[in-house]
XYZ file of C-alpha atoms in Angstrom:
664
model
C -34.298 1.619 -31.387
C -36.070 4.917 -31.551
C -34.164 8.058 -30.760
C -34.280 9.159 -27.129
C -33.031 12.693 -27.718
C -35.763 15.341 -27.670
C -35.895 17.592 -30.687
C -35.921 20.770 -28.629
C -32.908 19.673 -26.570
C -34.747 20.041 -23.288
C -32.724 19.495 -20.165
C -33.661 16.974 -17.534
C -32.159 16.914 -14.058
C -31.122 14.311 -13.297
C -31.905 13.744 -16.947
C -32.883 10.209 -17.851
C -34.941 9.435 -20.935
C -35.872 5.832 -21.633
C -36.600 4.246 -24.982
C -37.589 0.612 -25.309
C -36.775 -1.779 -28.097
C -39.861 -3.984 -28.445
C -38.144 -6.726 -30.396
C -38.906 -10.196 -28.969
C -35.721 -10.669 -26.967
C -34.999 -11.791 -23.449
C -33.541 -8.439 -22.517
C -34.331 -4.920 -23.678
C -31.813 -2.165 -24.079
C -32.540 1.112 -22.349
C -30.426 3.972 -23.618
C -29.942 6.588 -20.916
C -29.046 10.207 -21.689
C -27.799 12.457 -18.922
C -28.020 16.145 -18.418
C -24.821 17.783 -19.577
C -24.972 20.533 -16.953
C -22.147 18.885 -15.018
C -19.759 19.346 -17.927
C -21.061 22.841 -18.818
C -21.971 21.702 -22.296
C -25.202 21.546 -24.270
C -24.277 18.220 -25.862
C -26.105 15.150 -24.658
C -23.871 12.322 -23.473
C -25.040 9.075 -25.009
C -22.116 6.962 -23.855
C -23.848 5.517 -20.803
C -26.086 2.536 -21.526
C -27.674 0.169 -19.059
C -28.848 -3.340 -19.948
C -31.764 -4.385 -17.764
C -34.556 -6.911 -17.862
C -38.222 -5.943 -18.326
C -38.805 -6.542 -14.602
C -36.409 -3.707 -13.817
C -38.202 -1.223 -16.094
C -40.436 0.168 -13.360
C -37.453 0.825 -11.077
C -35.609 2.694 -13.816
C -38.654 4.752 -14.788
C -39.149 5.679 -11.139
C -35.806 7.451 -11.280
C -36.938 9.711 -14.121
C -37.854 12.558 -11.790
C -36.190 11.328 -8.596
C -32.846 12.243 -7.113
C -31.476 8.683 -7.136
C -31.412 8.576 -3.369
C -30.505 5.046 -2.210
C -33.285 5.251 0.334
C -35.790 5.380 -2.551
C -34.942 1.833 -3.575
C -37.346 -0.726 -2.174
C -34.936 -3.473 -1.035
C -31.431 -4.862 -1.110
C -32.422 -7.521 -3.626
C -29.543 -8.543 -5.861
C -30.021 -8.210 -9.627
C -27.390 -9.664 -11.914
C -26.190 -7.061 -14.416
C -22.985 -5.927 -16.143
C -20.577 -3.991 -13.967
C -21.168 -0.230 -14.210
C -18.452 1.569 -16.146
C -19.061 4.972 -14.574
C -20.480 6.500 -11.416
C -23.532 7.627 -13.385
C -24.273 4.088 -14.514
C -23.984 2.919 -10.916
C -26.571 5.524 -9.855
C -29.006 4.212 -12.451
C -28.333 0.579 -11.619
C -31.055 -1.508 -9.988
C -28.346 -2.373 -7.448
C -27.690 1.265 -6.564
C -28.305 0.684 -2.855
C -25.494 -1.898 -2.722
C -23.172 0.161 -4.926
C -23.812 3.181 -2.704
C -22.787 1.199 0.386
C -19.647 -0.018 -1.376
C -18.741 3.550 -2.413
C -19.218 4.897 1.107
C -17.162 2.052 2.572
C -14.330 2.808 0.139
C -14.359 6.567 0.826
C -14.545 6.014 4.596
C -11.523 3.733 4.363
C -9.558 6.370 2.446
C -10.426 9.181 4.878
C -9.202 7.418 7.991
C -6.998 9.861 9.976
C -3.790 7.894 9.475
C -4.355 7.509 5.718
C -5.444 10.904 4.353
C -6.499 14.405 5.325
C -9.828 15.479 3.760
C -9.906 18.901 2.105
C -12.727 21.207 1.065
C -10.485 23.162 -1.329
C -7.108 22.511 -2.883
C -4.178 24.877 -2.233
C -3.403 27.164 -5.179
C -0.688 25.767 -7.446
C -0.833 22.252 -5.998
C -0.852 19.183 -8.220
C -4.212 17.443 -7.964
C -4.684 13.983 -9.478
C -8.164 12.980 -10.691
C -9.720 9.686 -9.650
C -12.518 7.352 -10.672
C -14.507 4.441 -9.286
C -13.949 0.929 -10.601
C -17.000 -1.230 -9.936
C -16.863 -4.998 -9.682
C -19.602 -7.433 -8.761
C -17.511 -10.172 -7.166
C -18.866 -13.711 -7.227
C -17.805 -16.992 -5.734
C -16.718 -19.930 -7.878
C -20.246 -21.366 -7.761
C -21.691 -18.147 -9.226
C -23.266 -16.871 -6.012
C -22.796 -13.284 -4.861
C -19.714 -12.492 -2.820
C -19.824 -8.704 -2.492
C -20.219 -5.392 -4.298
C -16.830 -3.742 -4.638
C -16.143 -0.117 -5.555
C -12.458 0.767 -5.808
C -11.374 4.408 -5.911
C -8.323 4.660 -8.147
C -6.235 7.682 -9.063
C -4.830 8.624 -12.452
C -1.217 8.036 -11.514
C -0.125 8.511 -15.109
C -0.930 12.216 -14.742
C 1.663 12.639 -11.994
C 4.514 14.453 -13.757
C 7.070 13.528 -11.102
C 9.962 11.550 -12.555
C 10.211 7.976 -11.265
C 12.955 5.518 -12.090
C 12.098 1.928 -12.847
C 13.445 0.776 -9.474
C 11.007 3.089 -7.711
C 7.915 1.673 -9.441
C 8.712 -2.060 -9.684
C 6.549 -4.360 -7.541
C 7.079 -8.152 -7.676
C 4.211 -10.515 -8.440
C 4.523 -14.302 -8.093
C 4.389 -16.491 -11.154
C 1.582 -18.984 -11.598
C 4.217 -21.704 -11.596
C 5.185 -20.656 -8.067
C 1.553 -20.937 -6.966
C 1.275 -24.467 -8.351
C 4.641 -25.329 -6.795
C 3.299 -24.152 -3.429
C 0.312 -26.492 -3.754
C 2.637 -29.350 -4.720
C 4.788 -28.695 -1.647
C 1.639 -28.766 0.485
C 0.893 -32.274 -0.783
C 4.478 -33.446 -0.386
C 4.997 -32.126 3.151
C 1.372 -32.484 4.326
C 0.781 -28.762 4.769
C -2.697 -27.239 4.813
C -3.094 -24.081 2.652
C -4.996 -21.140 4.185
C -6.101 -17.866 2.612
C -5.986 -14.291 3.961
C -7.149 -11.208 2.062
C -5.910 -7.763 3.144
C -8.623 -5.123 2.738
C -7.547 -1.938 0.935
C -3.965 -3.181 0.969
C -2.362 -0.195 -0.770
C -3.974 2.174 1.731
C -1.897 0.516 4.454
C 1.432 1.486 2.853
C 2.951 4.779 4.051
C 3.986 7.351 1.423
C 7.244 9.282 2.052
C 6.542 12.909 2.877
C 8.272 14.211 -0.251
C 6.088 11.984 -2.496
C 2.612 12.744 -1.124
C -0.087 14.150 -3.403
C -3.654 15.505 -3.562
C -6.508 13.475 -5.038
C -9.855 14.800 -6.271
C -12.898 12.617 -5.645
C -14.484 10.999 -8.735
C -16.727 13.135 -10.893
C -20.342 13.059 -9.773
C -19.625 11.911 -6.237
C -20.617 14.395 -3.510
C -19.333 13.764 0.005
C -21.922 14.356 2.757
C -19.534 16.751 4.556
C -18.599 18.694 1.450
C -15.102 17.270 0.998
C -13.829 17.523 -2.576
C -10.710 15.419 -2.163
C -7.909 14.371 0.158
C -4.209 14.797 0.826
C -2.851 11.246 0.737
C -0.548 9.990 3.489
C -0.784 6.395 2.349
C -0.773 4.870 -1.106
C -3.850 4.861 -3.309
C -4.641 2.385 -6.066
C -3.635 3.594 -9.523
C -0.517 5.550 -8.595
C 2.736 4.323 -10.100
C 4.528 3.962 -6.751
C 1.672 2.307 -4.821
C 2.605 -1.249 -5.772
C 6.212 -0.814 -4.664
C 5.199 0.822 -1.368
C 2.795 -1.998 -0.521
C 5.357 -4.663 -1.495
C 7.904 -3.101 0.839
C 5.302 -2.903 3.621
C 4.407 -6.589 3.254
C 8.098 -7.533 3.177
C 8.785 -5.586 6.389
C 5.881 -7.394 8.029
C 7.363 -10.777 7.108
C 10.933 -9.957 8.156
C 9.944 -8.274 11.436
C 7.476 -10.913 12.586
C 9.116 -14.007 11.064
C 12.892 -13.626 10.859
C 13.313 -17.403 10.467
C 11.614 -17.306 7.042
C 13.785 -16.663 4.003
C 12.728 -14.759 0.918
C 13.249 -16.682 -2.297
C 15.933 -15.304 -4.588
C 14.068 -16.481 -7.679
C 10.568 -15.324 -6.665
C 10.504 -12.455 -4.189
C 6.905 -13.152 -3.176
C 7.726 -16.600 -1.749
C 8.853 -17.053 1.868
C 9.897 -20.461 3.217
C 11.326 -21.406 6.575
C 10.767 -23.231 9.819
C 8.905 -22.080 12.921
C 9.547 -24.274 15.955
C 10.832 -27.104 13.692
C 7.636 -26.900 11.602
C 7.792 -26.046 7.889
C 6.026 -22.735 7.126
C 5.427 -21.264 3.639
C 3.894 -17.897 2.704
C 3.083 -16.693 -0.821
C 2.035 -13.047 -1.266
C 0.014 -12.134 -4.376
C -0.635 -8.381 -4.004
C -3.231 -8.375 -1.197
C -3.660 -12.163 -0.933
C -1.620 -14.152 1.587
C -1.529 -17.928 1.088
C -0.152 -19.593 4.210
C 0.842 -23.270 4.247
C 1.602 -24.990 7.543
C 0.953 -28.263 9.355
C 0.855 -26.906 12.904
C -2.341 -25.180 14.031
C -0.405 -23.168 16.604
C 1.764 -21.630 13.870
C -1.309 -20.695 11.854
C -2.959 -19.170 14.932
C 0.159 -17.091 15.546
C 0.174 -15.838 11.957
C -3.537 -15.112 12.231
C -2.961 -12.928 15.275
C -0.036 -11.098 13.680
C -1.689 -10.251 10.372
C -4.992 -9.255 11.969
C -3.236 -6.904 14.388
C -1.079 -5.332 11.644
C -3.486 -5.067 8.708
C -7.210 -5.062 8.148
C -7.524 -8.563 6.734
C -10.184 -11.197 6.101
C -9.620 -14.863 6.918
C -11.225 -17.265 4.411
C -10.173 -20.547 6.027
C -8.773 -23.342 3.892
C -7.934 -22.107 0.385
C -10.964 -22.575 -1.894
C -10.705 -19.671 -4.366
C -7.755 -17.783 -5.791
C -7.615 -15.498 -8.837
C -11.082 -16.734 -9.920
C -9.776 -20.290 -9.708
C -11.774 -22.870 -7.837
C -9.461 -24.769 -5.488
C -10.812 -28.065 -4.160
C -8.634 -29.428 -1.342
C -9.369 -33.038 -0.427
C -8.108 -33.991 3.021
C -7.629 -36.876 5.393
C -7.640 -36.702 9.184
C -4.947 -38.177 11.404
C -5.764 -39.948 14.690
C -4.541 -36.792 16.449
C -7.345 -34.803 14.787
C -5.106 -32.828 12.420
C -5.952 -32.813 8.716
C -3.625 -32.827 5.725
C -4.306 -32.549 1.968
C -4.179 -35.653 -0.217
C -5.387 -34.191 -3.502
C -5.907 -30.680 -4.885
C -7.953 -29.839 -7.975
C -7.975 -26.528 -9.848
C -10.776 -25.605 -12.240
C -12.242 -22.659 -14.151
C -15.761 -23.951 -14.812
C -17.657 -20.767 -13.931
C -15.276 -18.532 -15.885
C -15.705 -20.653 -19.013
C -19.485 -20.468 -18.705
C -19.358 -16.682 -18.314
C -17.094 -16.354 -21.358
C -19.512 -18.360 -23.494
C -22.319 -15.993 -22.509
C -20.113 -12.950 -23.177
C -19.073 -14.054 -26.678
C -22.464 -15.552 -27.649
C -21.330 -19.157 -28.001
C -24.233 -21.460 -28.871
C -23.553 -24.222 -26.380
C -26.552 -26.250 -27.595
C -24.782 -27.074 -30.848
C -22.623 -30.169 -31.259
C -19.287 -29.325 -29.594
C -16.030 -29.771 -31.503
C -14.059 -32.902 -30.692
C -10.750 -31.026 -30.579
C -9.703 -27.401 -29.973
C -8.465 -26.889 -33.529
C -8.577 -28.626 -36.868
C -5.511 -30.751 -37.494
C -2.862 -28.890 -39.457
C -4.810 -25.620 -39.437
C -2.739 -22.858 -40.993
C -4.439 -19.507 -41.357
C -3.200 -17.361 -44.255
C -1.098 -14.273 -43.621
C -3.555 -11.375 -43.199
C -3.743 -9.001 -46.138
C -5.297 -5.517 -46.220
C -8.408 -7.056 -47.785
C -8.901 -9.679 -45.042
C -8.060 -7.551 -41.987
C -11.222 -6.506 -40.169
C -10.596 -3.810 -37.546
C -14.189 -3.991 -36.318
C -13.482 -7.331 -34.627
C -10.094 -6.361 -33.186
C -11.425 -5.598 -29.698
C -13.556 -8.773 -29.302
C -10.759 -10.917 -30.741
C -8.209 -9.483 -28.321
C -10.592 -9.899 -25.406
C -11.339 -13.503 -26.314
C -7.693 -14.431 -26.924
C -6.532 -12.868 -23.647
C -9.304 -14.647 -21.747
C -8.365 -17.976 -23.326
C -4.697 -17.339 -22.547
C -5.588 -16.954 -18.884
C -7.470 -20.273 -18.947
C -4.631 -22.016 -20.765
C -1.946 -20.633 -18.465
C -3.752 -21.521 -15.245
C -5.554 -24.863 -15.578
C -6.055 -25.785 -19.259
C -2.716 -26.758 -20.821
C -4.556 -28.840 -23.419
C -5.500 -25.636 -25.315
C -2.263 -23.726 -24.730
C -0.699 -24.231 -28.167
C -3.928 -23.421 -30.007
C -4.442 -20.133 -28.153
C -0.839 -18.973 -28.551
C -1.043 -19.717 -32.269
C -4.088 -17.461 -32.651
C -2.541 -14.749 -30.454
C -0.356 -13.644 -33.376
C -3.507 -12.408 -35.167
C -4.488 -9.934 -32.447
C -2.870 -6.981 -34.222
C -4.145 -8.149 -37.630
C -7.626 -9.522 -36.865
C -9.441 -11.703 -39.365
C -12.797 -13.445 -39.330
C -11.058 -16.824 -39.636
C -9.028 -16.163 -36.471
C -12.141 -15.141 -34.524
C -13.983 -18.257 -35.709
C -11.083 -20.480 -34.640
C -10.932 -18.770 -31.232
C -14.648 -19.345 -30.681
C -14.161 -23.001 -31.552
C -11.551 -23.273 -28.791
C -13.938 -21.662 -26.318
C -16.740 -24.020 -27.364
C -14.405 -26.983 -26.868
C -13.405 -25.640 -23.453
C -17.098 -25.390 -22.533
C -17.783 -28.994 -23.567
C -14.859 -30.050 -21.360
C -15.400 -27.492 -18.593
C -15.451 -30.227 -15.966
C -11.772 -30.924 -16.597
C -9.650 -30.117 -13.575
C -5.924 -29.795 -13.098
C -5.494 -32.539 -10.521
C -2.493 -32.687 -8.203
C -1.697 -35.790 -6.149
C 1.711 -36.863 -4.875
C 3.430 -39.770 -6.649
C 6.141 -40.931 -4.286
C 7.632 -43.231 -6.935
C 8.147 -40.412 -9.458
C 11.381 -38.382 -9.572
C 11.416 -34.965 -7.945
C 11.464 -33.134 -11.293
C 10.630 -34.659 -14.671
C 10.559 -32.575 -17.847
C 9.317 -33.302 -21.368
C 10.311 -31.303 -24.444
C 9.483 -31.537 -28.121
C 9.469 -29.448 -31.285
C 7.615 -29.225 -34.580
C 10.187 -28.506 -37.266
C 9.107 -25.571 -39.464
C 5.681 -25.830 -37.873
C 4.802 -22.219 -38.637
C 4.051 -22.348 -42.356
C 4.135 -18.541 -42.669
C 7.605 -17.885 -41.193
C 8.977 -21.470 -41.317
C 9.969 -21.152 -37.658
C 9.842 -24.256 -35.503
C 7.638 -24.531 -32.419
C 8.946 -25.661 -29.022
C 6.850 -27.352 -26.350
C 7.645 -28.173 -22.739
C 6.030 -29.382 -19.518
C 7.441 -30.068 -16.051
C 6.285 -32.424 -13.287
C 7.092 -32.279 -9.589
C 6.654 -35.770 -8.117
C 4.129 -36.546 -10.852
C 2.240 -33.218 -10.498
C 2.183 -30.856 -13.461
C 3.397 -27.400 -12.386
C 4.728 -25.706 -15.530
C 4.206 -25.732 -19.299
C 4.563 -23.491 -22.338
C 4.561 -23.380 -26.125
C 6.560 -20.854 -28.111
C 8.029 -20.239 -31.546
C 11.785 -20.390 -32.050
C 12.063 -16.801 -33.271
C 15.804 -16.375 -32.718
C 16.752 -18.991 -35.311
C 15.368 -20.974 -38.217
C 16.212 -24.640 -37.715
C 17.715 -26.323 -40.779
C 16.577 -29.808 -39.739
C 14.502 -31.501 -37.066
C 17.491 -32.353 -34.859
C 18.459 -28.708 -34.636
C 14.882 -27.754 -33.718
C 14.822 -30.418 -30.985
C 18.201 -29.196 -29.722
C 16.932 -25.628 -29.357
C 13.699 -26.838 -27.727
C 15.650 -28.885 -25.198
C 17.856 -25.909 -24.331
C 14.825 -23.688 -23.722
C 13.130 -26.398 -21.656
C 16.215 -26.870 -19.488
C 16.328 -23.124 -18.837
C 12.752 -23.134 -17.518
C 13.195 -26.315 -15.496
C 16.416 -25.017 -13.964
C 14.579 -22.004 -12.505
C 12.210 -24.338 -10.609
C 15.135 -26.532 -9.586
C 17.014 -23.556 -8.126
C 13.941 -22.423 -6.199
C 13.569 -25.878 -4.643
C 17.221 -26.465 -3.825
C 17.431 -23.014 -2.239
C 15.296 -24.329 0.627
C 15.440 -28.125 0.162
C 19.003 -29.101 -0.882
C 19.124 -32.129 -3.163
C 21.592 -33.777 -5.523
C 18.896 -35.528 -7.554
C 19.186 -34.779 -11.270
C 16.294 -33.596 -13.405
C 15.050 -36.188 -15.875
C 14.373 -34.607 -19.261
C 12.618 -36.750 -21.848
C 13.128 -36.284 -25.608
C 11.935 -38.300 -28.595
C 15.015 -37.602 -30.733
C 17.957 -39.925 -30.097
C 20.354 -37.664 -32.026
C 19.730 -34.822 -29.566
C 20.352 -37.154 -26.652
C 23.735 -37.971 -28.158
C 24.605 -34.357 -28.990
C 24.083 -33.030 -25.466
C 26.108 -35.810 -23.822
C 29.101 -36.126 -26.168
C 32.183 -34.026 -25.451
C 32.844 -32.768 -28.978
C 30.434 -30.322 -30.593
C 29.191 -31.406 -33.985
C 30.196 -29.143 -36.859
C 26.574 -29.125 -38.011
C 25.541 -27.248 -34.862
C 28.249 -24.584 -34.660
C 26.046 -22.013 -36.374
C 23.486 -22.140 -33.552
C 23.531 -19.242 -31.086
C 25.934 -19.743 -28.206
C 23.231 -19.434 -25.546
C 21.586 -22.663 -26.722
C 24.785 -24.644 -26.125
C 24.466 -24.181 -22.367
C 22.362 -27.338 -22.363
C 25.543 -29.336 -22.989
C 27.064 -28.074 -19.722
C 23.867 -28.939 -17.870
C 23.881 -32.520 -19.182
C 27.566 -33.343 -18.581
C 30.563 -32.239 -16.542
C 30.694 -30.606 -13.092
C 27.637 -28.406 -13.781
C 25.443 -31.357 -14.650
C 21.814 -30.951 -13.593
C 19.912 -33.059 -16.184
C 19.720 -36.655 -17.321
C 18.455 -36.869 -20.941
C 16.270 -39.910 -21.631
C 14.927 -41.031 -25.011
C 11.233 -41.924 -25.187
C 8.932 -42.849 -28.113
C 7.010 -40.000 -29.700
C 3.686 -41.434 -28.555
C 4.880 -41.170 -24.937
C 6.123 -37.588 -25.244
C 3.611 -35.573 -23.261
C 4.873 -32.244 -24.639
C 3.764 -33.120 -28.185
C 0.438 -31.397 -27.526
C 2.289 -28.074 -27.079
C 3.841 -28.092 -30.561
C 0.973 -28.662 -32.991
C -2.760 -29.195 -33.371
C -3.097 -32.938 -32.985
C -5.658 -35.012 -34.908
C -8.841 -36.052 -33.155
C -7.576 -39.598 -32.698
C -4.501 -38.330 -30.815
C -6.137 -35.465 -28.936
C -8.881 -37.871 -27.886
C -8.181 -41.453 -26.916
C -4.338 -41.676 -26.918
C -4.067 -38.354 -25.118
C -6.530 -39.497 -22.478
C -4.597 -42.718 -22.019
C -1.046 -41.374 -22.092
C -1.091 -37.632 -21.517
C -4.300 -36.160 -20.203
C -4.686 -38.868 -17.586
C -1.715 -37.239 -15.836
C -2.189 -33.742 -17.150
C -5.885 -33.354 -16.418
C -8.435 -35.185 -14.339
C -10.843 -36.490 -16.967
C -14.364 -37.080 -15.741
C -16.451 -40.071 -16.757
C -18.564 -37.893 -19.064
C -15.662 -37.250 -21.446
C -14.601 -40.905 -21.458
C -18.164 -41.982 -22.251
C -18.269 -39.391 -25.032
C -15.133 -40.856 -26.601
C -16.588 -44.367 -26.313
C -19.806 -43.158 -27.913
C -17.890 -41.604 -30.797
C -15.924 -44.819 -31.242
C -19.129 -46.848 -31.325
C -20.697 -44.456 -33.860
C -17.650 -44.697 -36.118
C -17.635 -48.498 -35.854
C -21.358 -48.635 -36.627
C -20.908 -46.373 -39.639
C -18.031 -48.492 -40.920
C -20.083 -51.658 -40.453
C -23.000 -50.127 -42.380
C -20.676 -49.146 -45.231
C -19.258 -52.670 -45.371
C -22.747 -54.182 -45.469
C -23.777 -51.805 -48.239
C -20.682 -52.737 -50.217
C -21.341 -56.450 -49.792
C -24.970 -56.001 -50.847
C -23.863 -54.117 -53.953
C -21.409 -56.893 -54.797
C -24.154 -59.521 -54.482
C -26.430 -57.514 -56.772
C -23.645 -57.217 -59.316
C -23.090 -60.977 -59.182
C -26.804 -61.617 -59.731
C -26.898 -59.293 -62.742
C -23.755 -60.871 -64.192
C -25.164 -64.381 -63.798
C -28.416 -63.323 -65.470
C -26.548 -61.896 -68.432
C -24.528 -65.077 -68.803
C -27.718 -67.227 -68.852
C -29.277 -64.999 -71.510
C -26.193 -65.410 -73.691
C -26.342 -69.194 -73.346
C -30.030 -69.297 -74.246
C -29.517 -67.063 -77.248
């Protein structure tokens, strides 16, 4: 790209100089340089870059000598582009008209009389916190436009006031709790509904002795000349805002619904009965998920939340945390509907990630997330590449979110590569891209939830890979938990606190860790739904089953940390909560969380024995496996025919030589 900086350092106001890269690509990069008059410096800022298509060139060039007035833009047409990182980039965006509306809506919401007092000048000696706009082009799960969102956030880290941890803590529900809520909806025939509170933090009152001044983001000019505001209610970005909003939401629940109880194990979960009808509420920051079977109860909640907060009602839950939620229902003769099956998927997110990390999806996809037995070498100073640290971290964290929400089949592989984030290597980045490519080829997988009335209430599986980490020789534990046949929890982790001397010890530690996780879900359920039913925990090591049920502790296990021996109290005696059951290794569904399985196990056996319950496999994947089987069988048949033909030729040559000897 040619340089866009003039040699004589001329100033442009609002300075925008465009240079075009004429390489034959789909998109061209336009480097935009702004006038540095705002910062009282003669240096040109070349940190703002806008990626646009050739069709948007004329619109950008039209701004060269204009004032970027939103009225100058011809229409409200939506153009897909990366989210602006700064206010300046938003002004140069082809979507400036929409971003301008979003900015004005955000500022108008902040300056409501009960939320903040606008100021034209700050009092001398007062502490003023800077702020910035965070832009986000929000889309629906099908990729269509939802809305343009501009969030004004303050630099709360610059507030020098001392805050204790208790004053800044704000609870957030675990993903396991969210899946448990959906499972309870299927079990008790409750319909999940979704409410979104607009500008939630701005509806939480700040104590008078904690209020502060905020300066509007750099570059933004208010039509009335305001330079900032004195905040009466919480603003996004401040360290105490999350706690203030959490307390506000909790007061709303306790004042309006005293019959609902707050869970001791997850403070964002409320369960109770309203007029003999089960009612469940899960609060995830500004999202309220309400589960009920009675339309009158939902209508009452609708009236209460709409009159208390500025909220949006989205109907039956269909999207949550970028997850696509597909609720399949049946209708009773009375006209009321109830869910029979719920599917969670991340198809659009996977597609976006492939575009972000330049994955060639036209190539032959890998048949498994990771090569069997892959063990990357310990990074050395010669192999560490700091230039790929940021993309590797971004990719790993994105894959972790997929694996933790709806893709347990890649969980072990992603957590294994996560240990290379602080010591990035090209091999780790290549392996991570392979996982993403595999996820794309199987993007139609969904985490399917359907009630199995014949299954126990809670069923756990645990397994371990003894000395599975070849670098540290630590074992790897794997675990998954089902609620009436619906997968709600899983993890894979290294046993860092001890180095197992043999496989039985590794399985013993894995079972103890699995029981700890399962017991948390059990306590949450029994807090509201008392039950004496024991948790079935399946292991593929008969020695461990004997160790946790016998009264005497084996001398070979006395060196293990005391905290792991709690599993013995949970499997016998008055504190018994688990029933250990031995199963064959091929039936252990947690095996996929301990190692990279071979293609034959990650493919057909997993589909038959594990993934059929873990994931909803579409016909396309099954046909792909059948096609691969047929190709392998055809190749083997061709090799056998070639071998037989070679043998016949050898026999003919041998017979010819024998005849020549006889004639001679």
